[in-house]
XYZ file of C-alpha atoms in Angstrom:
727
model
C 29.300 3.961 109.624
C 30.590 0.363 109.444
C 29.847 -2.826 110.974
C 31.264 -4.889 113.756
C 32.673 -7.710 111.490
C 34.360 -5.349 109.402
C 32.812 -7.061 106.121
C 34.473 -10.311 107.087
C 32.628 -13.745 106.399
C 31.870 -13.957 110.089
C 32.224 -18.050 109.269
C 35.428 -17.775 108.066
C 37.226 -14.637 110.079
C 39.573 -15.573 112.565
C 38.366 -15.564 116.175
C 40.572 -13.654 118.448
C 41.126 -9.809 118.125
C 41.552 -9.007 114.487
C 43.225 -5.699 113.435
C 40.506 -3.810 112.144
C 40.839 -0.867 109.638
C 40.234 2.383 111.490
C 37.497 4.524 110.052
C 39.798 7.309 109.356
C 42.006 4.948 107.130
C 38.701 3.278 105.419
C 37.921 7.244 104.578
C 41.173 8.187 103.086
C 40.298 5.013 100.436
C 37.562 6.791 98.794
C 34.100 8.183 99.063
C 32.820 4.650 97.822
C 33.872 3.122 101.078
C 32.382 6.517 102.921
C 31.587 6.006 106.741
C 31.781 2.418 106.371
C 34.503 1.460 108.735
C 32.689 2.957 112.057
C 32.212 -0.454 114.110
C 35.711 -1.909 113.439
C 36.806 -2.794 116.977
C 33.456 -4.535 118.082
C 34.639 -7.437 116.368
C 37.915 -7.574 117.720
C 36.688 -8.920 121.042
C 38.750 -10.582 123.757
C 38.938 -14.568 124.167
C 37.315 -14.000 127.688
C 34.356 -11.389 126.049
C 33.511 -14.184 123.200
C 33.405 -16.982 125.844
C 30.396 -18.300 126.851
C 30.656 -18.313 130.455
C 28.885 -15.455 132.395
C 30.154 -14.473 135.263
C 30.948 -16.381 138.314
C 32.863 -19.651 138.224
C 31.696 -21.298 141.391
C 34.702 -23.217 142.359
C 34.633 -22.436 146.137
C 37.855 -20.605 147.216
C 38.289 -21.893 150.716
C 36.222 -25.270 150.555
C 38.071 -28.315 149.347
C 36.909 -29.280 145.890
C 37.218 -31.918 143.178
C 40.409 -30.900 141.269
C 39.363 -29.613 137.903
C 41.618 -29.467 134.920
C 41.904 -26.382 132.829
C 41.277 -29.232 130.210
C 38.008 -30.823 131.228
C 35.204 -30.573 129.361
C 32.617 -27.907 130.073
C 28.766 -28.962 130.342
C 26.076 -27.504 127.629
C 26.125 -24.161 127.068
C 22.837 -22.596 128.606
C 24.474 -18.983 128.574
C 21.721 -16.254 127.622
C 22.992 -13.492 125.663
C 21.786 -9.951 124.220
C 19.280 -10.151 121.989
C 20.030 -9.374 117.854
C 17.429 -9.548 114.887
C 17.412 -8.932 111.228
C 14.049 -6.936 110.549
C 12.245 -9.704 108.896
C 14.234 -11.165 105.843
C 17.277 -13.438 106.933
C 20.594 -13.760 104.989
C 21.039 -16.412 102.397
C 22.860 -19.408 103.490
C 24.024 -20.639 107.086
C 24.996 -18.600 109.931
C 28.092 -18.996 111.532
C 29.230 -20.687 114.601
C 27.790 -19.374 117.786
C 25.375 -16.954 115.638
C 21.403 -17.642 115.805
C 19.449 -15.582 112.830
C 16.070 -14.155 113.923
C 13.298 -12.205 112.583
C 12.281 -9.386 114.672
C 8.911 -9.301 112.902
C 8.233 -12.854 114.157
C 9.261 -12.019 117.966
C 7.387 -12.315 120.571
C 8.161 -11.819 124.301
C 6.496 -15.263 125.028
C 9.028 -17.042 122.585
C 11.825 -15.240 124.098
C 13.830 -18.009 125.950
C 16.240 -15.409 127.483
C 13.980 -12.609 128.379
C 14.230 -13.095 132.058
C 17.833 -12.441 131.733
C 17.720 -9.292 129.301
C 14.901 -7.186 130.971
C 16.378 -4.162 132.782
C 14.242 -3.380 136.055
C 15.753 -0.168 137.504
C 13.613 2.828 136.480
C 14.913 6.283 134.617
C 16.002 8.278 137.585
C 15.393 11.835 137.388
C 18.357 13.986 137.846
C 19.373 17.555 138.257
C 22.196 19.974 137.700
C 24.254 21.367 140.080
C 26.233 24.483 139.847
C 29.418 23.202 137.916
C 32.564 23.187 139.756
C 34.366 25.108 136.965
C 33.884 28.267 135.245
C 33.940 26.916 131.691
C 31.433 24.441 131.955
C 27.719 25.239 130.621
C 24.425 24.571 131.989
C 21.467 24.150 129.557
C 23.526 23.978 126.242
C 25.976 21.086 124.658
C 24.765 17.159 125.948
C 26.818 14.335 125.084
C 25.700 11.163 123.560
C 27.866 8.201 123.686
C 27.949 5.281 121.057
C 29.526 2.438 123.062
C 30.486 -1.516 121.976
C 30.480 -3.202 125.002
C 31.111 -6.446 123.039
C 30.443 -8.355 119.870
C 27.184 -8.652 118.261
C 26.585 -12.155 118.527
C 27.618 -14.232 122.000
C 27.239 -10.939 124.151
C 26.674 -12.177 127.569
C 23.291 -10.874 129.058
C 24.578 -10.500 132.815
C 28.409 -9.768 132.452
C 31.251 -12.193 132.514
C 34.082 -13.811 134.492
C 36.490 -11.217 134.005
C 37.419 -7.765 135.328
C 38.500 -6.583 131.606
C 35.438 -4.577 130.633
C 34.379 -1.071 129.684
C 32.778 -0.248 132.930
C 32.135 3.161 132.180
C 31.385 5.367 135.211
C 31.481 9.192 133.999
C 27.433 9.373 133.380
C 27.312 12.654 135.160
C 28.184 14.000 131.448
C 26.297 11.996 129.250
C 22.536 12.417 127.751
C 22.075 9.594 125.816
C 24.309 5.861 125.597
C 23.706 4.374 122.140
C 24.538 0.242 122.577
C 26.428 0.114 119.342
C 26.995 -2.871 117.119
C 25.477 -5.007 114.610
C 26.637 -6.857 111.046
C 25.219 -8.550 108.123
C 26.560 -11.818 109.255
C 24.728 -11.754 112.577
C 22.420 -9.120 112.862
C 21.381 -5.582 112.379
C 18.867 -4.423 114.971
C 20.378 -4.654 118.396
C 18.941 -4.525 121.986
C 21.059 -3.291 124.997
C 21.993 -5.788 127.511
C 20.528 -5.265 131.251
C 23.476 -4.490 133.043
C 23.993 -1.593 130.943
C 20.611 -0.442 131.195
C 20.282 -0.734 134.826
C 23.735 1.144 135.612
C 22.646 3.787 132.977
C 18.993 4.332 134.644
C 20.396 4.583 138.232
C 22.673 7.811 136.761
C 19.683 9.147 134.868
C 20.820 8.313 131.394
C 18.892 6.991 128.386
C 20.037 3.956 126.544
C 18.959 3.409 123.106
C 19.196 0.219 120.967
C 20.842 0.136 117.446
C 19.040 -0.358 113.960
C 21.881 -0.987 111.511
C 21.288 -0.911 107.806
C 25.043 -1.799 106.783
C 26.828 -0.339 103.400
C 26.559 -2.665 100.716
C 30.132 -3.157 100.719
C 30.215 -4.702 104.327
C 27.026 -6.910 103.219
C 24.052 -4.687 103.339
C 20.755 -5.595 101.430
C 18.409 -3.266 100.425
C 15.564 -5.512 101.271
C 16.727 -5.164 104.789
C 15.647 -1.374 104.506
C 12.240 -2.352 102.656
C 11.906 -4.772 105.623
C 12.100 -2.463 108.265
C 9.726 0.015 106.471
C 7.122 -2.201 105.223
C 3.418 -1.490 105.769
C 0.759 -4.056 106.236
C -2.797 -3.514 104.512
C -3.892 -0.771 106.973
C -0.796 1.466 106.217
C 0.828 0.456 109.750
C 4.500 -0.265 110.374
C 4.844 -3.372 111.958
C 8.629 -3.305 112.375
C 8.393 -0.002 114.002
C 5.384 -1.713 116.376
C 8.273 -4.554 117.131
C 10.728 -2.255 117.913
C 8.632 -0.419 120.817
C 7.581 -3.452 122.066
C 10.877 -4.792 122.412
C 12.123 -1.659 124.276
C 9.219 -1.591 126.598
C 9.408 -5.249 127.288
C 13.349 -5.113 127.695
C 13.505 -1.809 129.531
C 15.368 0.805 127.398
C 14.550 4.147 126.297
C 14.323 4.086 122.223
C 16.365 3.526 119.077
C 19.256 4.966 117.103
C 18.372 4.249 113.139
C 21.485 4.337 110.816
C 20.777 3.769 107.207
C 23.461 3.326 105.220
C 22.566 0.799 102.790
C 22.588 2.371 99.102
C 20.464 2.245 96.162
C 17.116 3.591 97.347
C 14.778 6.032 96.056
C 12.941 8.854 96.638
C 9.915 6.675 97.575
C 11.679 4.852 99.813
C 12.933 7.539 101.589
C 9.353 8.985 102.146
C 8.549 5.578 103.605
C 11.154 5.812 105.882
C 10.417 9.094 107.107
C 6.859 7.962 107.780
C 8.287 4.942 109.084
C 10.354 7.223 111.797
C 7.512 8.965 112.443
C 5.244 6.241 113.299
C 8.134 4.731 115.699
C 8.567 8.146 117.414
C 4.608 8.401 117.929
C 4.175 4.824 119.062
C 7.085 5.126 121.569
C 6.780 9.109 123.141
C 3.797 7.704 125.274
C 6.091 5.256 126.922
C 9.156 7.890 127.301
C 11.069 6.532 124.161
C 13.280 8.610 121.989
C 14.672 8.045 118.284
C 17.902 9.396 116.891
C 18.232 9.439 113.371
C 22.052 9.106 111.734
C 22.808 11.453 108.921
C 23.077 9.022 105.953
C 20.251 8.129 103.919
C 18.990 11.562 102.563
C 15.504 12.701 100.521
C 16.679 11.029 97.274
C 16.961 7.855 99.154
C 20.660 7.534 98.219
C 23.130 7.436 101.233
C 25.087 10.689 100.961
C 26.140 12.018 104.405
C 25.971 15.563 104.784
C 27.748 16.357 107.888
C 25.467 18.569 108.665
C 21.356 19.091 108.982
C 20.217 20.534 106.101
C 17.805 20.804 102.898
C 18.508 17.142 101.869
C 17.782 15.315 105.523
C 15.843 17.706 107.506
C 12.644 15.904 106.652
C 13.887 12.866 108.779
C 14.295 15.323 111.971
C 11.428 17.838 111.249
C 9.027 18.382 108.248
C 6.256 20.231 107.967
C 4.062 18.092 110.111
C 6.506 18.474 113.066
C 9.052 16.403 114.733
C 10.222 13.312 113.169
C 13.371 12.534 114.957
C 13.916 13.542 118.843
C 17.552 13.725 117.894
C 19.879 13.587 114.927
C 23.421 12.165 114.683
C 25.498 14.437 112.459
C 28.095 12.730 110.428
C 31.595 13.247 110.948
C 32.180 15.052 107.667
C 31.019 18.014 109.400
C 33.085 21.600 109.574
C 32.818 24.303 111.244
C 30.557 26.141 108.803
C 28.146 23.400 108.264
C 27.671 23.083 111.769
C 27.085 26.957 112.498
C 24.667 26.344 109.579
C 23.077 23.227 111.152
C 22.630 25.232 114.374
C 20.788 28.013 112.342
C 18.579 25.687 110.783
C 17.535 23.810 113.893
C 16.415 27.484 115.710
C 14.322 28.162 112.132
C 12.709 25.067 112.423
C 11.692 25.408 116.150
C 14.036 22.991 117.536
C 16.805 23.162 119.704
C 20.108 23.348 118.116
C 21.276 20.765 121.159
C 19.615 17.964 119.661
C 22.364 17.546 117.115
C 25.069 15.246 117.716
C 28.106 16.292 116.127
C 30.020 13.094 115.722
C 33.633 12.864 117.329
C 35.580 9.899 116.263
C 37.955 8.735 119.219
C 38.136 5.270 118.647
C 41.808 4.976 117.280
C 43.264 8.127 119.446
C 41.229 8.816 122.419
C 42.155 12.165 123.832
C 45.116 12.402 121.187
C 42.303 12.983 118.509
C 42.386 16.102 116.487
C 39.001 18.132 117.007
C 37.930 21.559 116.154
C 36.390 22.103 119.428
C 35.523 25.595 118.939
C 32.987 24.824 116.487
C 30.889 22.792 118.904
C 31.654 23.928 122.330
C 33.562 27.082 121.979
C 34.868 28.761 125.367
C 33.793 32.429 124.392
C 30.473 32.244 123.279
C 27.549 29.874 123.416
C 27.423 26.096 122.344
C 26.730 25.819 118.909
C 25.511 21.812 118.755
C 25.930 19.077 120.752
C 28.328 16.011 120.454
C 28.431 12.518 120.456
C 31.437 10.650 120.903
C 31.982 7.403 118.698
C 33.747 4.730 120.581
C 35.045 6.046 123.935
C 35.853 2.404 124.944
C 39.189 3.586 123.633
C 40.164 4.103 126.999
C 40.367 0.579 127.925
C 41.281 -0.609 124.435
C 44.057 0.935 123.853
C 45.824 -0.162 127.134
C 48.613 -2.538 127.453
C 47.747 -2.937 131.023
C 44.151 -3.272 130.983
C 43.776 -4.113 134.749
C 40.604 -2.319 136.267
C 42.695 0.332 137.963
C 44.555 1.098 134.949
C 41.406 1.320 132.659
C 39.820 4.218 135.331
C 42.976 5.828 135.563
C 42.514 6.256 131.465
C 38.782 6.936 131.688
C 39.229 9.474 134.332
C 41.962 11.679 132.204
C 39.497 11.306 128.944
C 36.296 12.703 130.938
C 37.836 15.014 133.225
C 41.355 16.252 131.714
C 44.814 15.731 132.575
C 44.560 17.345 135.701
C 41.980 14.370 137.158
C 40.224 17.288 138.998
C 37.355 18.786 137.178
C 37.661 22.228 139.458
C 41.352 22.853 138.609
C 41.894 21.535 134.964
C 44.969 21.870 133.713
C 46.111 24.129 131.060
C 44.330 23.612 127.929
C 46.014 21.057 125.265
C 44.314 19.716 122.120
C 41.925 17.855 124.509
C 38.816 19.693 125.793
C 37.808 17.317 128.480
C 33.847 17.038 128.901
C 33.847 18.000 132.490
C 35.262 21.627 131.212
C 32.496 22.120 128.823
C 29.432 20.456 129.760
C 27.926 20.355 133.375
C 27.602 17.451 135.642
C 24.324 16.044 136.709
C 23.100 13.672 139.880
C 20.461 11.621 141.008
C 21.111 11.983 144.694
C 18.058 13.160 145.853
C 16.104 10.780 148.372
C 16.753 9.334 151.501
C 18.135 6.309 152.065
C 21.418 7.049 149.819
C 24.359 5.182 149.957
C 27.708 4.242 147.921
C 30.276 1.683 148.345
C 32.387 2.563 145.265
C 31.923 -0.286 143.397
C 32.189 0.314 139.791
C 30.501 -2.531 138.410
C 33.983 -4.824 138.114
C 36.674 -6.166 140.000
C 39.247 -8.624 140.920
C 37.229 -9.921 143.760
C 33.842 -9.671 145.796
C 33.486 -8.195 149.192
C 30.859 -8.335 151.555
C 31.705 -6.375 154.693
C 35.196 -6.131 154.113
C 35.835 -10.041 153.969
C 36.474 -11.545 150.126
C 33.530 -13.904 149.536
C 34.771 -14.442 146.008
C 38.084 -14.613 144.547
C 36.629 -14.688 140.755
C 37.010 -11.525 138.676
C 33.822 -10.301 137.528
C 31.755 -7.614 135.910
C 28.301 -6.560 135.901
C 27.221 -3.090 135.216
C 23.881 -3.557 136.837
C 25.445 -3.763 140.355
C 27.482 -0.257 139.890
C 27.038 2.252 142.412
C 25.877 5.757 142.017
C 29.185 7.358 142.153
C 30.461 11.166 142.601
C 29.687 12.793 139.370
C 32.933 14.875 140.052
C 36.269 13.024 139.913
C 38.021 14.113 141.770
C 37.533 17.731 143.319
C 40.169 18.563 145.780
C 40.493 21.602 147.847
C 43.779 21.796 149.673
C 46.637 24.444 150.303
C 49.341 21.978 150.363
C 50.291 19.108 148.441
C 47.510 17.558 146.161
C 47.330 13.756 147.266
C 46.411 10.821 144.957
C 42.650 10.142 144.951
C 41.712 7.090 142.685
C 38.946 4.014 142.784
C 41.190 1.150 143.756
C 40.659 -2.565 143.335
C 43.118 -3.678 146.226
C 40.754 -3.866 148.816
C 36.763 -2.677 149.246
C 34.367 -2.951 151.914
C 31.559 -3.851 149.657
C 31.590 -4.902 146.008
C 35.050 -4.854 143.857
C 36.235 -1.365 144.772
C 36.869 1.343 147.399
C 38.363 4.976 147.187
C 41.671 5.516 147.898
C 44.028 8.390 148.820
C 47.451 8.597 149.121
C 50.471 10.708 149.411
C 51.853 13.255 152.003
C 49.403 15.582 153.299
C 50.802 19.063 154.030
C 47.371 20.639 154.911
C 43.952 19.676 155.711
C 42.772 18.106 152.272
C 38.915 17.959 151.306
C 37.350 15.584 148.920
C 34.095 16.429 147.002
C 31.953 13.160 146.773
C 28.312 13.394 145.826
C 26.484 16.540 144.700
C 22.695 15.887 146.352
C 19.453 17.104 146.846
C 18.808 15.457 150.194
C 16.138 16.427 152.738
C 17.692 16.590 156.280
C 15.722 15.995 159.425
C 16.294 15.557 162.757
C 17.096 11.810 162.819
C 19.364 12.124 159.779
C 22.505 10.557 160.158
C 25.807 9.955 157.914
C 28.002 7.034 158.060
C 31.389 6.180 156.491
C 33.433 3.354 156.622
C 37.170 3.776 156.413
C 40.327 2.354 156.900
C 43.807 4.185 157.661
C 46.613 1.831 156.033
C 49.465 4.060 156.560
C 50.100 7.423 158.725
C 47.699 8.661 160.878
C 44.852 11.450 160.454
C 41.548 12.685 161.577
C 38.531 12.746 159.676
C 35.629 15.221 159.232
C 32.521 15.162 157.042
C 31.566 18.049 154.795
C 27.984 18.790 154.554
C 26.818 21.830 151.970
C 23.427 23.227 152.828
C 23.725 25.738 150.062
C 25.468 25.490 146.572
C 28.178 28.083 145.354
C 26.728 31.612 144.208
C 28.367 30.985 140.687
C 30.266 28.096 138.712
C 33.769 27.706 139.901
C 33.359 28.984 143.396
C 34.275 25.967 145.945
C 31.268 24.262 147.390
C 30.740 25.993 150.791
C 30.559 22.746 153.163
C 29.931 22.830 156.966
C 32.384 20.292 158.579
C 31.558 18.190 161.242
C 33.656 15.788 163.399
C 33.062 12.093 162.940
C 32.565 9.387 166.137
C 33.852 5.850 165.708
C 31.019 3.574 166.210
C 32.786 0.418 165.628
C 35.401 -1.784 164.005
C 35.356 -4.327 161.444
C 37.619 -6.931 159.605
C 40.947 -5.746 157.957
C 41.178 -2.511 159.684
C 37.746 -0.928 158.477
C 35.712 0.866 160.855
C 32.398 3.027 160.975
C 32.126 6.073 161.955
C 28.935 8.152 162.270
C 27.972 12.119 162.202
C 24.312 13.013 163.595
C 22.795 15.519 161.237
C 20.382 17.132 163.718
C 21.810 20.467 163.615
C 21.084 20.536 159.881
C 17.393 19.561 160.542
C 14.975 21.178 157.871
C 17.546 22.166 155.558
C 18.876 20.299 152.240
C 22.127 18.613 151.776
C 23.544 19.946 148.251
C 26.962 18.255 148.850
C 28.944 15.835 150.545
C 32.709 15.740 151.111
C 35.356 14.549 153.524
C 38.160 16.182 154.659
C 41.388 14.283 156.359
C 44.171 15.932 158.255
C 47.341 14.059 158.733
C 48.699 13.850 162.301
C 52.545 13.969 161.885
C 54.539 14.412 158.584
C 54.156 10.515 157.432
C 52.399 9.902 154.105
C 48.968 8.647 154.254
C 47.113 5.546 152.525
C 43.256 5.914 153.654
C 40.265 4.370 152.114
C 36.817 5.131 152.344
C 34.768 1.822 151.486
C 31.440 3.227 151.691
C 29.505 6.550 152.557
C 25.544 6.529 153.733
C 22.956 8.980 154.442
C 19.626 7.997 156.123
C 16.986 8.883 158.846
C 18.407 6.928 162.139
C 14.946 4.994 162.558
C 14.168 1.414 163.290
C 15.476 -0.278 160.001
C 13.993 -3.428 158.875
C 15.484 -6.192 156.457
C 14.112 -5.946 152.893
C 11.377 -8.571 152.164
C 12.623 -12.156 150.945
C 12.123 -13.137 147.171
C 10.853 -16.580 146.909
C 10.604 -19.739 144.575
C 14.197 -19.873 143.878
C 14.143 -22.696 141.338
C 16.609 -24.212 138.974
C 15.069 -23.713 135.678
C 17.747 -25.587 133.516
C 20.987 -27.111 133.814
C 23.702 -29.323 132.172
C 25.879 -31.350 134.040
C 29.523 -33.170 133.172
C 32.054 -34.460 134.949
C 31.292 -32.769 138.124
C 30.811 -29.337 136.553
C 27.108 -27.674 135.796
C 25.772 -24.787 134.156
C 22.672 -23.723 135.420
C 19.746 -21.100 134.938
C 17.989 -20.231 138.193
C 15.332 -17.568 138.825
C 12.854 -16.421 141.565
C 9.750 -14.402 142.317
C 10.533 -10.704 143.019
C 10.761 -9.551 146.712
C 7.685 -7.226 147.674
C 8.820 -3.539 148.321
C 11.910 -1.880 147.052
C 14.921 -3.761 146.082
C 18.442 -2.469 144.472
C 19.629 -6.029 143.381
C 19.670 -9.521 144.303
C 22.748 -11.682 144.988
C 23.305 -15.294 144.615
C 25.125 -17.307 147.014
C 26.487 -20.781 147.323
C 26.648 -22.796 150.346
C 29.609 -25.142 150.766
C 29.872 -28.248 152.931
C 32.276 -26.802 155.363
C 29.611 -23.666 155.846
C 30.810 -20.917 154.063
C 29.274 -19.092 151.808
C 30.725 -18.019 148.120
C 29.098 -14.893 146.322
C 28.255 -16.630 142.542
C 26.693 -13.208 141.360
C 23.753 -10.861 141.537
C 21.495 -8.722 139.532
C 18.722 -6.373 139.125
C 16.284 -8.714 137.569
C 15.087 -12.145 138.644
C 17.142 -14.748 136.794
C 21.032 -15.486 136.794
C 23.074 -17.697 134.938
C 26.076 -19.647 136.417
C 28.277 -20.858 133.785
C 30.592 -23.651 135.627
C 29.449 -24.544 139.444
C 32.224 -27.211 140.256
C 31.108 -30.106 142.794
C 32.777 -29.843 146.213
C 34.209 -33.020 147.520
C 31.469 -35.619 147.148
C 28.483 -33.400 148.046
C 25.072 -35.044 146.773
C 23.531 -31.556 145.818
C 24.744 -28.002 145.390
C 23.000 -25.535 147.498
C 22.048 -21.982 146.380
C 20.364 -19.156 148.256
C 19.181 -15.572 147.021
C 18.612 -12.282 148.931
C 17.161 -8.949 148.044
C 19.577 -6.215 148.859
C 18.254 -2.877 149.762
C 19.746 0.647 148.863
C 21.836 0.370 152.094
C 23.228 -2.855 151.182
C 20.983 -4.570 154.075
C 20.212 -8.288 152.800
C 17.031 -10.232 153.414
C 16.429 -13.631 154.413
C 17.162 -16.018 151.832
C 15.396 -18.227 149.524
C 17.062 -21.233 148.938
C 17.451 -24.307 146.409
C 19.590 -27.372 145.606
C 21.174 -29.028 142.522
C 21.268 -32.529 142.558
C 24.413 -34.018 141.432
C 23.967 -36.828 138.652
């Protein structure tokens, strides 16, 4: 695999969207290049991604403010970025603009100025596998790894940015492991995932791995970095393995993907690499950390991609002493024969064949990629191995229109298939959508539960149906636990359009929109659940009818289908309107006392048109809770301006606070404007946030901020407050 800068010198490379060579084109150039073009598009970040802003510009939308022209100088950059290192030895020369060379061996938590901004806090949620909605999806067989580049190696903002143009993946239900992809010889080759990605993945029960990338020599790789990685101290310990475990535990992610593609080694180096992997796994396993090995270096110490698990590389997966790596990513050179042999070898080694990821390159062509699916996930027999998508963010990168709605339409098609309904797949063509092969999973197992259909990015921020910020944004850590099956629709009439929409929202940046002519009652599956129901359990919907007239019912399943492919057997309950809100939003409530003592296995809504007019109906939120006295979450404390830089009425600010006592979903930061309005600035699961551009309003003497804790039902605490004096 290749590096993010495609071999270009980062000090001279053009800054905006170079056209990288594709992996397939580089492979066609000959075996000397090998798999070395694989990270191509990472360096093609948009200007918005590469910009130093982290995510909420704080110019008030409703207050009068001092005018600031586009050409106004910005204050000093205090933006925290995702961390990256070299194992020990740094490159010769000087780093390019915006790049910092760091030694992982020298890293300590105490010396990390961005630690609070890069630490994930959401625990890895346990998840279960419901009965699949179609007969072809398998339970307990193939799984999916996803190798994703969310941004450049250097200057990848720690906590989102002020753009909605972002790979805000939501189909976590089909993913087992996500690799935070990137690295380059000119920037750094050990990457730690940023906190928003980890927090979103953990809510969905998905592990996130950092990336250790030892690049090919043709792309600036230096064998000294491999030697640094596997160096031993006087006691035979592997200090870099210990550092990798310390980083993962400190930052809150789940292990490492190790990709050794620098050629020139020998069998002695290979033996040390094997022992390094064993030490890395042994140190990480007590903490739930995992190691994935990429099929590149083999037992000779040379790089020779096998496209298989075989005698040349099995010692990096399993040797006579036991497990070396938890999983192996099998190079793209696989054939049906080599995958079959790989699975058989894994069986003989006493390992699961589904711990092998067969690489699928979708970077260039997405669902138009030519893939021999039957070699991995045949329809008429057991799955051969698991598979790993390389660069599925194609669903965003290939679009001319990269608006959030356009992205999610493409991403839904990639994961669900052309029908956009996993229970009713379209006739299969060349693309075998993951939803038709791999069973979905869910983490919705406890009360209270709520979902506002927030995808983790948007054009505005809504709170209670009102716009509280008109700044585009992305921050995956604020993403809800979205329905895993999108979208299962049951009707005897015409199927309406069902999609995540960004035109309006109740909370966050998006809502669920249903549009079309309803010629029969239409049921829309939401979450697969394992929720215990009591005599006081209630379900609430926040919804709005924008066109047509309709009735709304709630579906609760108290058992699962008998076999895959059967519809979920919902019990349908009428809703009762409770109250109205701004913009036509209303809250409807259903008491579930009649189901007390049972378990809710699934949630759905059913809408029926009253009349022949086409309907447009939004679902802004769904929640299930026990109807007992509710308390606001405890407040955070000690909101503090840690650092600031001001220039011409604009400030870059770092703030932090002390965590609230008790359960907290996330924190939200607001600015209090001179006219009394509150403007949303950003949110995070952690206890620190950076504001890139706070603009002075009128002639205010100080900018006032407040932070609140938000719980699982989106109730907000009383605020902690502070101010920044203007100079």
